[in-house]
Amino acid sequence: MSPHKPADAVTGAAAVLEEATRTGVPCAPVRSLLPEGDVEAAYAVQRLHVERGIAGGRRLVGRKIGLTSPAVQRQLGVDQPDFGALFADMAVPEGRPIAPGRLLQPKIEAEVALVLGTDLPHHAPTVADLLRATAFALPALEIVDSRIADWDITIVDTIADNASCGLYVLGGTPVPLDRVDLRAVTMTLTKNGETVSEGTGADCLGSPLTAALWVASTLAGLGDPLRAGDIVLTGALGPMAVAAGGDEFTAHIEGLGTVTATFASAATEGVASTEGVAS
């Protein structure tokens, strides 16, 4: 953290984001609470969120990578990705509808997920190190969400807000990396049967492997390297789409298969909640 930044500003920003999560009411941007453009302070807010989550019994299971699109990087005035934490309770099994109200302002994007078979502690990992450490890849849907009202974010806001991560859905058929060229894969994302996003592996920082190498190196440099079993969401392969109750999204990623996420409507949720109740 910058020496001029008092710790209470970090805890104050964390408190604002936690209150938005608790109440379901998006908050004002937290960048005004932190020094302008201070990415280090933003990550301090995120670390506090992670530490409190672990202390409260949540299980850290991996990382997500964001800002892998050059266009989005230019929009936020940065020249590198960011990362956030994945907890086990953020995973949604395929086929289980996402309840209304669980998220504030959800959007969805299709990604390649890597699952590590061994630790990756190297400060400057090579592609060979990553390939050797990765057990398999899966198609994934990340449901991004912002606790910041109207998605009015800068790089500081999104990093502090756990890289705007909400939930994620993983496909169920693991694919070893020697069976797929992740840079060349094509992706199609449909919403209620209509295509809303397309892209390729090369649209994710040149390759999902490049993105994974970046986060592996960054985390190792921070003394918190990727470990065996960790999930790495490597970043969007195409533009995100807005999600609402009743929507069903399916991503097809060539060579990896498909993955689907469904958002329950309020009416559906109400019916489900009364099932099994005696009249």
PDB file of N, CA, C and O in Angstrom, residues 39-98:
ATOM      1  N   VAL A  39      -3.729   1.384  -7.608  1.00  0.00           N
ATOM      2  CA  VAL A  39      -4.055  -0.029  -7.790  1.00  0.00           C
ATOM      3  C   VAL A  39      -3.634  -0.840  -6.570  1.00  0.00           C
ATOM      4  O   VAL A  39      -4.327  -1.783  -6.161  1.00  0.00           O
ATOM      5  N   GLU A  40      -2.521  -0.472  -5.960  1.00  0.00           N
ATOM      6  CA  GLU A  40      -2.035  -1.207  -4.793  1.00  0.00           C
ATOM      7  C   GLU A  40      -3.041  -1.118  -3.643  1.00  0.00           C
ATOM      8  O   GLU A  40      -3.322  -2.107  -2.963  1.00  0.00           O
ATOM      9  N   ALA A  41      -3.600   0.077  -3.433  1.00  0.00           N
ATOM     10  CA  ALA A  41      -4.608   0.228  -2.383  1.00  0.00           C
ATOM     11  C   ALA A  41      -5.863  -0.568  -2.720  1.00  0.00           C
ATOM     12  O   ALA A  41      -6.502  -1.145  -1.838  1.00  0.00           O
ATOM     13  N   ALA A  42      -6.238  -0.606  -4.009  1.00  0.00           N
ATOM     14  CA  ALA A  42      -7.411  -1.378  -4.426  1.00  0.00           C
ATOM     15  C   ALA A  42      -7.212  -2.860  -4.133  1.00  0.00           C
ATOM     16  O   ALA A  42      -8.136  -3.540  -3.649  1.00  0.00           O
ATOM     17  N   TYR A  43      -6.010  -3.374  -4.417  1.00  0.00           N
ATOM     18  CA  TYR A  43      -5.751  -4.783  -4.097  1.00  0.00           C
ATOM     19  C   TYR A  43      -5.740  -5.017  -2.587  1.00  0.00           C
ATOM     20  O   TYR A  43      -6.070  -6.113  -2.125  1.00  0.00           O
ATOM     21  N   ALA A  44      -5.369  -4.005  -1.812  1.00  0.00           N
ATOM     22  CA  ALA A  44      -5.427  -4.145  -0.358  1.00  0.00           C
ATOM     23  C   ALA A  44      -6.872  -4.319   0.103  1.00  0.00           C
ATOM     24  O   ALA A  44      -7.155  -5.106   1.020  1.00  0.00           O
ATOM     25  N   VAL A  45      -7.796  -3.598  -0.519  1.00  0.00           N
ATOM     26  CA  VAL A  45      -9.215  -3.779  -0.218  1.00  0.00           C
ATOM     27  C   VAL A  45      -9.641  -5.205  -0.569  1.00  0.00           C
ATOM     28  O   VAL A  45     -10.326  -5.883   0.209  1.00  0.00           O
ATOM     29  N   GLN A  46      -9.225  -5.663  -1.738  1.00  0.00           N
ATOM     30  CA  GLN A  46      -9.579  -7.024  -2.161  1.00  0.00           C
ATOM     31  C   GLN A  46      -8.999  -8.071  -1.211  1.00  0.00           C
ATOM     32  O   GLN A  46      -9.680  -9.040  -0.847  1.00  0.00           O
ATOM     33  N   ARG A  47      -7.733  -7.886  -0.792  1.00  0.00           N
ATOM     34  CA  ARG A  47      -7.126  -8.856   0.134  1.00  0.00           C
ATOM     35  C   ARG A  47      -7.886  -8.908   1.450  1.00  0.00           C
ATOM     36  O   ARG A  47      -8.054  -9.981   2.043  1.00  0.00           O
ATOM     37  N   LEU A  48      -8.352  -7.760   1.911  1.00  0.00           N
ATOM     38  CA  LEU A  48      -9.127  -7.732   3.144  1.00  0.00           C
ATOM     39  C   LEU A  48     -10.415  -8.531   2.975  1.00  0.00           C
ATOM     40  O   LEU A  48     -10.827  -9.283   3.874  1.00  0.00           O
ATOM     41  N   HIS A  49     -11.043  -8.392   1.814  1.00  0.00           N
ATOM     42  CA  HIS A  49     -12.247  -9.171   1.505  1.00  0.00           C
ATOM     43  C   HIS A  49     -11.945 -10.666   1.549  1.00  0.00           C
ATOM     44  O   HIS A  49     -12.715 -11.454   2.126  1.00  0.00           O
ATOM     45  N   VAL A  50     -10.835 -11.072   0.949  1.00  0.00           N
ATOM     46  CA  VAL A  50     -10.467 -12.487   0.918  1.00  0.00           C
ATOM     47  C   VAL A  50     -10.158 -12.997   2.321  1.00  0.00           C
ATOM     48  O   VAL A  50     -10.617 -14.082   2.727  1.00  0.00           O
ATOM     49  N   GLU A  51      -9.389 -12.224   3.076  1.00  0.00           N
ATOM     50  CA  GLU A  51      -9.026 -12.646   4.429  1.00  0.00           C
ATOM     51  C   GLU A  51     -10.259 -12.802   5.311  1.00  0.00           C
ATOM     52  O   GLU A  51     -10.371 -13.762   6.083  1.00  0.00           O
ATOM     53  N   ARG A  52     -11.192 -11.859   5.189  1.00  0.00           N
ATOM     54  CA  ARG A  52     -12.416 -11.955   5.989  1.00  0.00           C
ATOM     55  C   ARG A  52     -13.270 -13.135   5.548  1.00  0.00           C
ATOM     56  O   ARG A  52     -13.907 -13.795   6.382  1.00  0.00           O
ATOM     57  N   GLY A  53     -13.278 -13.408   4.251  1.00  0.00           N
ATOM     58  CA  GLY A  53     -14.021 -14.558   3.767  1.00  0.00           C
ATOM     59  C   GLY A  53     -13.478 -15.861   4.313  1.00  0.00           C
ATOM     60  O   GLY A  53     -14.235 -16.725   4.786  1.00  0.00           O
ATOM     61  N   ILE A  54     -12.165 -16.006   4.273  1.00  0.00           N
ATOM     62  CA  ILE A  54     -11.538 -17.223   4.784  1.00  0.00           C
ATOM     63  C   ILE A  54     -11.769 -17.350   6.288  1.00  0.00           C
ATOM     64  O   ILE A  54     -12.086 -18.433   6.802  1.00  0.00           O
ATOM     65  N   ALA A  55     -11.630 -16.231   6.996  1.00  0.00           N
ATOM     66  CA  ALA A  55     -11.860 -16.251   8.444  1.00  0.00           C
ATOM     67  C   ALA A  55     -13.297 -16.633   8.768  1.00  0.00           C
ATOM     68  O   ALA A  55     -13.571 -17.239   9.813  1.00  0.00           O
ATOM     69  N   GLY A  56     -14.219 -16.316   7.853  1.00  0.00           N
ATOM     70  CA  GLY A  56     -15.620 -16.647   8.057  1.00  0.00           C
ATOM     71  C   GLY A  56     -16.006 -18.034   7.586  1.00  0.00           C
ATOM     72  O   GLY A  56     -17.190 -18.394   7.612  1.00  0.00           O
ATOM     73  N   GLY A  57     -15.034 -18.816   7.123  1.00  0.00           N
ATOM     74  CA  GLY A  57     -15.288 -20.202   6.737  1.00  0.00           C
ATOM     75  C   GLY A  57     -15.402 -20.450   5.248  1.00  0.00           C
ATOM     76  O   GLY A  57     -15.651 -21.588   4.839  1.00  0.00           O
ATOM     77  N   ARG A  58     -15.232 -19.414   4.424  1.00  0.00           N
ATOM     78  CA  ARG A  58     -15.288 -19.634   2.979  1.00  0.00           C
ATOM     79  C   ARG A  58     -13.988 -20.303   2.509  1.00  0.00           C
ATOM     80  O   ARG A  58     -12.922 -20.117   3.114  1.00  0.00           O
ATOM     81  N   ARG A  59     -14.084 -21.067   1.427  1.00  0.00           N
ATOM     82  CA  ARG A  59     -12.921 -21.802   0.916  1.00  0.00           C
ATOM     83  C   ARG A  59     -12.451 -21.187  -0.396  1.00  0.00           C
ATOM     84  O   ARG A  59     -13.195 -21.138  -1.376  1.00  0.00           O
ATOM     85  N   LEU A  60     -11.216 -20.713  -0.409  1.00  0.00           N
ATOM     86  CA  LEU A  60     -10.608 -20.141  -1.613  1.00  0.00           C
ATOM     87  C   LEU A  60     -10.227 -21.281  -2.550  1.00  0.00           C
ATOM     88  O   LEU A  60      -9.506 -22.196  -2.160  1.00  0.00           O
ATOM     89  N   VAL A  61     -10.714 -21.232  -3.807  1.00  0.00           N
ATOM     90  CA  VAL A  61     -10.477 -22.341  -4.729  1.00  0.00           C
ATOM     91  C   VAL A  61      -9.803 -21.908  -6.030  1.00  0.00           C
ATOM     92  O   VAL A  61      -9.597 -22.739  -6.911  1.00  0.00           O
ATOM     93  N   GLY A  62      -9.434 -20.641  -6.155  1.00  0.00           N
ATOM     94  CA  GLY A  62      -8.752 -20.236  -7.379  1.00  0.00           C
ATOM     95  C   GLY A  62      -8.830 -18.743  -7.607  1.00  0.00           C
ATOM     96  O   GLY A  62      -9.110 -17.958  -6.689  1.00  0.00           O
ATOM     97  N   ARG A  63      -8.585 -18.356  -8.863  1.00  0.00           N
ATOM     98  CA  ARG A  63      -8.555 -16.943  -9.237  1.00  0.00           C
ATOM     99  C   ARG A  63      -9.246 -16.734 -10.576  1.00  0.00           C
ATOM    100  O   ARG A  63      -9.304 -17.631 -11.410  1.00  0.00           O
ATOM    101  N   LYS A  64      -9.735 -15.534 -10.754  1.00  0.00           N
ATOM    102  CA  LYS A  64     -10.269 -15.120 -12.051  1.00  0.00           C
ATOM    103  C   LYS A  64      -9.397 -14.006 -12.594  1.00  0.00           C
ATOM    104  O   LYS A  64      -8.832 -13.203 -11.840  1.00  0.00           O
ATOM    105  N   ILE A  65      -9.280 -13.972 -13.905  1.00  0.00           N
ATOM    106  CA  ILE A  65      -8.511 -12.924 -14.574  1.00  0.00           C
ATOM    107  C   ILE A  65      -9.488 -12.032 -15.318  1.00  0.00           C
ATOM    108  O   ILE A  65     -10.399 -12.518 -16.008  1.00  0.00           O
ATOM    109  N   GLY A  66      -9.332 -10.751 -15.170  1.00  0.00           N
ATOM    110  CA  GLY A  66     -10.172  -9.794 -15.863  1.00  0.00           C
ATOM    111  C   GLY A  66      -9.354  -8.845 -16.711  1.00  0.00           C
ATOM    112  O   GLY A  66      -8.114  -8.851 -16.672  1.00  0.00           O
ATOM    113  N   LEU A  67     -10.032  -8.019 -17.479  1.00  0.00           N
ATOM    114  CA  LEU A  67      -9.397  -7.012 -18.332  1.00  0.00           C
ATOM    115  C   LEU A  67      -8.402  -7.637 -19.309  1.00  0.00           C
ATOM    116  O   LEU A  67      -7.304  -7.125 -19.521  1.00  0.00           O
ATOM    117  N   THR A  68      -8.802  -8.753 -19.911  1.00  0.00           N
ATOM    118  CA  THR A  68      -7.936  -9.406 -20.897  1.00  0.00           C
ATOM    119  C   THR A  68      -8.161  -8.877 -22.302  1.00  0.00           C
ATOM    120  O   THR A  68      -7.421  -9.222 -23.219  1.00  0.00           O
ATOM    121  N   SER A  69      -9.180  -8.043 -22.475  1.00  0.00           N
ATOM    122  CA  SER A  69      -9.455  -7.458 -23.787  1.00  0.00           C
ATOM    123  C   SER A  69      -8.712  -6.131 -23.927  1.00  0.00           C
ATOM    124  O   SER A  69      -8.845  -5.241 -23.077  1.00  0.00           O
ATOM    125  N   PRO A  70      -7.922  -5.942 -24.994  1.00  0.00           N
ATOM    126  CA  PRO A  70      -7.244  -4.656 -25.196  1.00  0.00           C
ATOM    127  C   PRO A  70      -8.206  -3.478 -25.236  1.00  0.00           C
ATOM    128  O   PRO A  70      -7.883  -2.397 -24.739  1.00  0.00           O
ATOM    129  N   ALA A  71      -9.403  -3.683 -25.786  1.00  0.00           N
ATOM    130  CA  ALA A  71     -10.373  -2.592 -25.861  1.00  0.00           C
ATOM    131  C   ALA A  71     -10.815  -2.158 -24.468  1.00  0.00           C
ATOM    132  O   ALA A  71     -10.931  -0.959 -24.183  1.00  0.00           O
ATOM    133  N   VAL A  72     -11.062  -3.133 -23.576  1.00  0.00           N
ATOM    134  CA  VAL A  72     -11.470  -2.801 -22.215  1.00  0.00           C
ATOM    135  C   VAL A  72     -10.313  -2.172 -21.449  1.00  0.00           C
ATOM    136  O   VAL A  72     -10.507  -1.238 -20.654  1.00  0.00           O
ATOM    137  N   GLN A  73      -9.093  -2.648 -21.677  1.00  0.00           N
ATOM    138  CA  GLN A  73      -7.933  -2.043 -21.044  1.00  0.00           C
ATOM    139  C   GLN A  73      -7.814  -0.573 -21.427  1.00  0.00           C
ATOM    140  O   GLN A  73      -7.563   0.296 -20.580  1.00  0.00           O
ATOM    141  N   ARG A  74      -8.002  -0.286 -22.705  1.00  0.00           N
ATOM    142  CA  ARG A  74      -7.934   1.114 -23.150  1.00  0.00           C
ATOM    143  C   ARG A  74      -9.027   1.942 -22.498  1.00  0.00           C
ATOM    144  O   ARG A  74      -8.810   3.090 -22.102  1.00  0.00           O
ATOM    145  N   GLN A  75     -10.211   1.353 -22.365  1.00  0.00           N
ATOM    146  CA  GLN A  75     -11.334   2.063 -21.766  1.00  0.00           C
ATOM    147  C   GLN A  75     -11.036   2.477 -20.335  1.00  0.00           C
ATOM    148  O   GLN A  75     -11.405   3.569 -19.898  1.00  0.00           O
ATOM    149  N   LEU A  76     -10.361   1.597 -19.575  1.00  0.00           N
ATOM    150  CA  LEU A  76     -10.061   1.879 -18.176  1.00  0.00           C
ATOM    151  C   LEU A  76      -8.676   2.468 -17.967  1.00  0.00           C
ATOM    152  O   LEU A  76      -8.271   2.731 -16.829  1.00  0.00           O
ATOM    153  N   GLY A  77      -7.930   2.674 -19.060  1.00  0.00           N
ATOM    154  CA  GLY A  77      -6.633   3.318 -18.969  1.00  0.00           C
ATOM    155  C   GLY A  77      -5.554   2.487 -18.330  1.00  0.00           C
ATOM    156  O   GLY A  77      -4.706   3.009 -17.589  1.00  0.00           O
ATOM    157  N   VAL A  78      -5.563   1.171 -18.596  1.00  0.00           N
ATOM    158  CA  VAL A  78      -4.539   0.274 -18.048  1.00  0.00           C
ATOM    159  C   VAL A  78      -3.902  -0.520 -19.172  1.00  0.00           C
ATOM    160  O   VAL A  78      -4.407  -0.564 -20.293  1.00  0.00           O
ATOM    161  N   ASP A  79      -2.769  -1.142 -18.857  1.00  0.00           N
ATOM    162  CA  ASP A  79      -2.064  -1.910 -19.880  1.00  0.00           C
ATOM    163  C   ASP A  79      -1.798  -3.343 -19.443  1.00  0.00           C
ATOM    164  O   ASP A  79      -0.922  -4.017 -19.975  1.00  0.00           O
ATOM    165  N   GLN A  80      -2.547  -3.813 -18.444  1.00  0.00           N
ATOM    166  CA  GLN A  80      -2.406  -5.194 -18.005  1.00  0.00           C
ATOM    167  C   GLN A  80      -3.727  -5.663 -17.409  1.00  0.00           C
ATOM    168  O   GLN A  80      -4.597  -4.847 -17.093  1.00  0.00           O
ATOM    169  N   PRO A  81      -3.880  -6.978 -17.252  1.00  0.00           N
ATOM    170  CA  PRO A  81      -5.124  -7.512 -16.667  1.00  0.00           C
ATOM    171  C   PRO A  81      -5.191  -7.223 -15.168  1.00  0.00           C
ATOM    172  O   PRO A  81      -4.283  -6.620 -14.580  1.00  0.00           O
ATOM    173  N   ASP A  82      -6.268  -7.686 -14.558  1.00  0.00           N
ATOM    174  CA  ASP A  82      -6.365  -7.715 -13.104  1.00  0.00           C
ATOM    175  C   ASP A  82      -6.823  -9.100 -12.684  1.00  0.00           C
ATOM    176  O   ASP A  82      -7.085  -9.962 -13.532  1.00  0.00           O
ATOM    177  N   PHE A  83      -6.892  -9.341 -11.379  1.00  0.00           N
ATOM    178  CA  PHE A  83      -7.351 -10.645 -10.924  1.00  0.00           C
ATOM    179  C   PHE A  83      -8.227 -10.484  -9.689  1.00  0.00           C
ATOM    180  O   PHE A  83      -8.192  -9.463  -8.989  1.00  0.00           O
ATOM    181  N   GLY A  84      -9.033 -11.520  -9.446  1.00  0.00           N
ATOM    182  CA  GLY A  84      -9.865 -11.589  -8.254  1.00  0.00           C
ATOM    183  C   GLY A  84      -9.854 -13.001  -7.703  1.00  0.00           C
ATOM    184  O   GLY A  84      -9.240 -13.905  -8.285  1.00  0.00           O
ATOM    185  N   ALA A  85     -10.535 -13.192  -6.586  1.00  0.00           N
ATOM    186  CA  ALA A  85     -10.550 -14.485  -5.907  1.00  0.00           C
ATOM    187  C   ALA A  85     -11.820 -15.260  -6.232  1.00  0.00           C
ATOM    188  O   ALA A  85     -12.898 -14.683  -6.378  1.00  0.00           O
ATOM    189  N   LEU A  86     -11.681 -16.578  -6.319  1.00  0.00           N
ATOM    190  CA  LEU A  86     -12.818 -17.478  -6.486  1.00  0.00           C
ATOM    191  C   LEU A  86     -12.980 -18.291  -5.202  1.00  0.00           C
ATOM    192  O   LEU A  86     -12.033 -18.926  -4.733  1.00  0.00           O
ATOM    193  N   PHE A  87     -14.195 -18.253  -4.651  1.00  0.00           N
ATOM    194  CA  PHE A  87     -14.528 -19.082  -3.499  1.00  0.00           C
ATOM    195  C   PHE A  87     -15.430 -20.230  -3.945  1.00  0.00           C
ATOM    196  O   PHE A  87     -16.139 -20.130  -4.956  1.00  0.00           O
ATOM    197  N   ALA A  88     -15.408 -21.303  -3.171  1.00  0.00           N
ATOM    198  CA  ALA A  88     -16.207 -22.477  -3.523  1.00  0.00           C
ATOM    199  C   ALA A  88     -17.694 -22.144  -3.576  1.00  0.00           C
ATOM    200  O   ALA A  88     -18.433 -22.694  -4.405  1.00  0.00           O
ATOM    201  N   ASP A  89     -18.156 -21.238  -2.714  1.00  0.00           N
ATOM    202  CA  ASP A  89     -19.584 -20.930  -2.692  1.00  0.00           C
ATOM    203  C   ASP A  89     -20.031 -20.034  -3.840  1.00  0.00           C
ATOM    204  O   ASP A  89     -21.214 -19.714  -3.970  1.00  0.00           O
ATOM    205  N   MET A  90     -19.100 -19.649  -4.712  1.00  0.00           N
ATOM    206  CA  MET A  90     -19.435 -18.887  -5.914  1.00  0.00           C
ATOM    207  C   MET A  90     -19.696 -19.808  -7.104  1.00  0.00           C
ATOM    208  O   MET A  90     -20.163 -19.355  -8.150  1.00  0.00           O
ATOM    209  N   ALA A  91     -19.397 -21.087  -6.968  1.00  0.00           N
ATOM    210  CA  ALA A  91     -19.597 -22.045  -8.052  1.00  0.00           C
ATOM    211  C   ALA A  91     -21.051 -22.471  -8.107  1.00  0.00           C
ATOM    212  O   ALA A  91     -21.650 -22.831  -7.091  1.00  0.00           O
ATOM    213  N   VAL A  92     -21.633 -22.443  -9.297  1.00  0.00           N
ATOM    214  CA  VAL A  92     -23.018 -22.864  -9.511  1.00  0.00           C
ATOM    215  C   VAL A  92     -23.008 -24.117 -10.386  1.00  0.00           C
ATOM    216  O   VAL A  92     -22.509 -24.076 -11.512  1.00  0.00           O
ATOM    217  N   PRO A  93     -23.524 -25.233  -9.921  1.00  0.00           N
ATOM    218  CA  PRO A  93     -23.568 -26.435 -10.758  1.00  0.00           C
ATOM    219  C   PRO A  93     -24.471 -26.217 -11.973  1.00  0.00           C
ATOM    220  O   PRO A  93     -25.501 -25.542 -11.886  1.00  0.00           O
ATOM    221  N   GLU A  94     -24.077 -26.797 -13.099  1.00  0.00           N
ATOM    222  CA  GLU A  94     -24.945 -26.730 -14.278  1.00  0.00           C
ATOM    223  C   GLU A  94     -26.306 -27.338 -13.933  1.00  0.00           C
ATOM    224  O   GLU A  94     -26.396 -28.362 -13.253  1.00  0.00           O
ATOM    225  N   GLY A  95     -27.351 -26.707 -14.415  1.00  0.00           N
ATOM    226  CA  GLY A  95     -28.695 -27.202 -14.172  1.00  0.00           C
ATOM    227  C   GLY A  95     -29.365 -26.605 -12.955  1.00  0.00           C
ATOM    228  O   GLY A  95     -30.574 -26.778 -12.770  1.00  0.00           O
ATOM    229  N   ARG A  96     -28.610 -25.907 -12.137  1.00  0.00           N
ATOM    230  CA  ARG A  96     -29.216 -25.266 -10.965  1.00  0.00           C
ATOM    231  C   ARG A  96     -29.473 -23.794 -11.278  1.00  0.00           C
ATOM    232  O   ARG A  96     -28.533 -23.025 -11.472  1.00  0.00           O
ATOM    233  N   PRO A  97     -30.715 -23.371 -11.335  1.00  0.00           N
ATOM    234  CA  PRO A  97     -31.008 -21.972 -11.661  1.00  0.00           C
ATOM    235  C   PRO A  97     -30.436 -21.011 -10.618  1.00  0.00           C
ATOM    236  O   PRO A  97     -30.414 -21.316  -9.420  1.00  0.00           O
ATOM    237  N   ILE A  98     -29.975 -19.874 -11.091  1.00  0.00           N
ATOM    238  CA  ILE A  98     -29.453 -18.832 -10.211  1.00  0.00           C
ATOM    239  C   ILE A  98     -30.637 -18.014  -9.702  1.00  0.00           C
ATOM    240  O   ILE A  98     -31.420 -17.476 -10.487  1.00  0.00           O
TER     241      ILE A  98
END
